[in-house]
Amino acid sequence: MSSLLPPDRQLGVIGAGVMGRTLLRGLFDAQLLQPSQAWASAHSQASCDEVTSELGIPCFPGAATDLGLGLAQEGGLERRLLDTDVVLICVKPKQAADVVDALARNGVRRDTLLVSILAGVTTSRLEQLLDLSNPWVRAMPNTPCVVGAGMTVVAGGTHASTAHLDLAQRIFASVGQCRIVDEAYCNAVTALSGSGPAYMYLMMEAMADAGVRVGLPRDLALQLVAQTMLGSARMVLETGRHPASLRDDVTTPAGCTIGGVLMLEDGKIRSVLARAVEEATRIVEQLGKTAKAKAD
Ligand SMILES: NC(=O)c1ccc[n+]([C@@H]2O[C@H](COP(=O)([O-])OP(=O)(O)OC[C@H]3O[C@@H](n4cnc5c(N)ncnc54)[C@H](OP(=O)(O)O)[C@@H]3O)[C@@H](O)[C@H]2O)c1
């Protein structure tokens, strides 16, 4: 696979937490980027020490507002940004304005691609905060990126070209699947696949409890449930068949499975799941507004 960037170009991660580190690890493991081509920043010195020891890259401490100071000790954010073609912004949404401010103050190049994974924060808001013509890509990954099975969507802002979107897609494809979508879908995607692992874990926990209720040891119940979820997901993705059709294959007439399915329907499982995603979408819209209010 060809490298993401020419050998003398850099990628920076601002906010090297769970997602930031996972993306860096994915890029290194896929040989899309060499550690010598990356730098990161985190809030605390302790996190930075962990990043440097885990990933072998320089990591600079300090709140985003002090970012220039943290990096100044190592030659300056200004100098480092000159060589940086891509910056991944992986802090919390409420820190968006501080990070953008640090980039602007330290002279980010106008052609540096800025990729934000901040839930709810739109590219139009980020463009407005930076007030420069940089290309922005908004991405929404999920935590299974940690095991290379993530699901990410990317959407381009006003100045993002097809090449920028392709570059962003390659970054996230190193840790799972990635699709390019219209930004109008991003809040719904956040609620569905960004938050989705939490729903799946809740269901797995409940199913494992159910297994214990009918007499199985807990570790066996959990393995049965997790592998069943994984296998069912692969059946949907790899056969391309509708889930209802696959379900029909399992439900023999007057059998036990249709009995279980009807109990789930009695419990209104479909509308409970729909309401959960609806509520998460409403909250992610609020997150975006919080980022705006803080910046305004
Ligand atoms: N987790 C998910 O499932 C998920 C999925 C999709 C998108 N996201 C988005 O990803 C972003 C990060 O989530 P996460 O779970 O990776 O969070 P996280 O583990 O808490 O990472 C946040 C990182 O930002 C650093 N940081 C905090 N303030 C900073 C500052 N002012 N300047 C520079 N770095 C700073 C923190 O440093 P310290 O370690 O020193 O505190 C930490 O390393 C969020 O915006 C979230 O919306 C998360």
XYZ file of C-alpha atoms and ligand atoms in Angstrom, residues 14-21 41-48 51 60-67 89-95 98-99 117-120 139-144 190 193-195 197 287, ligand 1:
98
model
C -4.134 17.160 18.618
C -5.719 15.229 21.503
C -3.906 11.894 21.655
C -6.535 10.094 23.752
C -8.339 6.854 22.913
C -9.283 7.810 19.359
C -6.178 9.832 18.528
C -3.806 7.038 19.598
C -0.325 16.665 21.692
C -2.353 15.879 24.822
C -3.418 17.837 27.871
C -1.136 16.275 30.504
C 2.543 15.347 30.611
C 1.517 11.855 31.828
C -0.540 11.225 28.663
C 2.275 12.545 26.507
C 2.089 8.300 23.816
C 3.641 17.852 23.540
C 1.679 18.648 26.715
C -0.476 21.639 27.452
C -4.014 22.835 27.013
C -4.666 23.785 23.416
C -4.297 27.437 24.324
C -0.757 26.652 25.543
C -0.055 24.360 22.638
C -8.278 17.010 15.824
C -9.326 14.474 18.460
C -10.066 16.573 21.568
C -13.559 16.930 23.105
C -16.077 19.111 21.232
C -15.948 21.906 23.831
C -12.207 22.359 23.089
C -9.156 26.558 21.642
C -7.560 24.140 19.191
C -13.668 13.866 14.802
C -15.521 16.151 17.235
C -19.088 14.934 17.723
C -21.701 17.437 16.607
C -15.234 12.346 10.489
C -17.237 10.144 12.819
C -15.399 6.941 13.806
C -16.296 4.502 16.605
C -14.303 2.646 19.275
C -14.054 -0.713 17.443
C -22.936 9.706 15.444
C -22.607 3.917 14.732
C -20.618 6.369 16.910
C -22.722 5.527 19.979
C -21.071 0.045 20.347
C -23.191 19.079 21.726
N -14.784 7.559 22.056
C -15.639 7.393 21.057
O -16.387 6.414 20.942
C -15.691 8.405 19.959
C -16.250 8.047 18.739
C -16.291 9.002 17.732
C -15.807 10.266 17.959
N -15.320 10.597 19.165
C -14.842 11.958 19.376
O -13.465 11.852 19.601
C -13.041 12.920 20.426
C -12.088 12.348 21.466
O -12.695 11.273 22.132
P -11.818 10.249 22.985
O -12.757 9.200 23.435
O -10.588 9.880 22.245
O -11.433 11.203 24.218
P -10.194 11.098 25.209
O -9.671 9.729 25.308
O -10.609 11.815 26.454
O -9.077 11.971 24.467
C -9.066 13.359 24.460
C -7.611 13.778 24.389
O -7.554 15.189 24.270
C -6.489 15.646 25.107
N -6.738 17.035 25.413
C -7.641 17.533 26.282
N -7.581 18.864 26.273
C -6.633 19.176 25.361
C -6.122 20.385 24.914
N -6.649 21.508 25.380
N -5.129 20.373 23.990
C -4.642 19.211 23.496
N -5.096 18.014 23.887
C -6.067 18.029 24.820
C -6.550 14.757 26.304
O -5.339 14.800 27.018
P -5.171 14.034 28.442
O -5.065 12.570 28.089
O -3.902 14.557 28.998
O -6.397 14.374 29.238
C -6.795 13.409 25.631
O -5.548 12.854 25.238
C -14.300 13.571 20.996
O -14.496 14.812 20.368
C -15.420 12.638 20.604
O -16.579 13.367 20.260
C -15.208 9.694 20.163
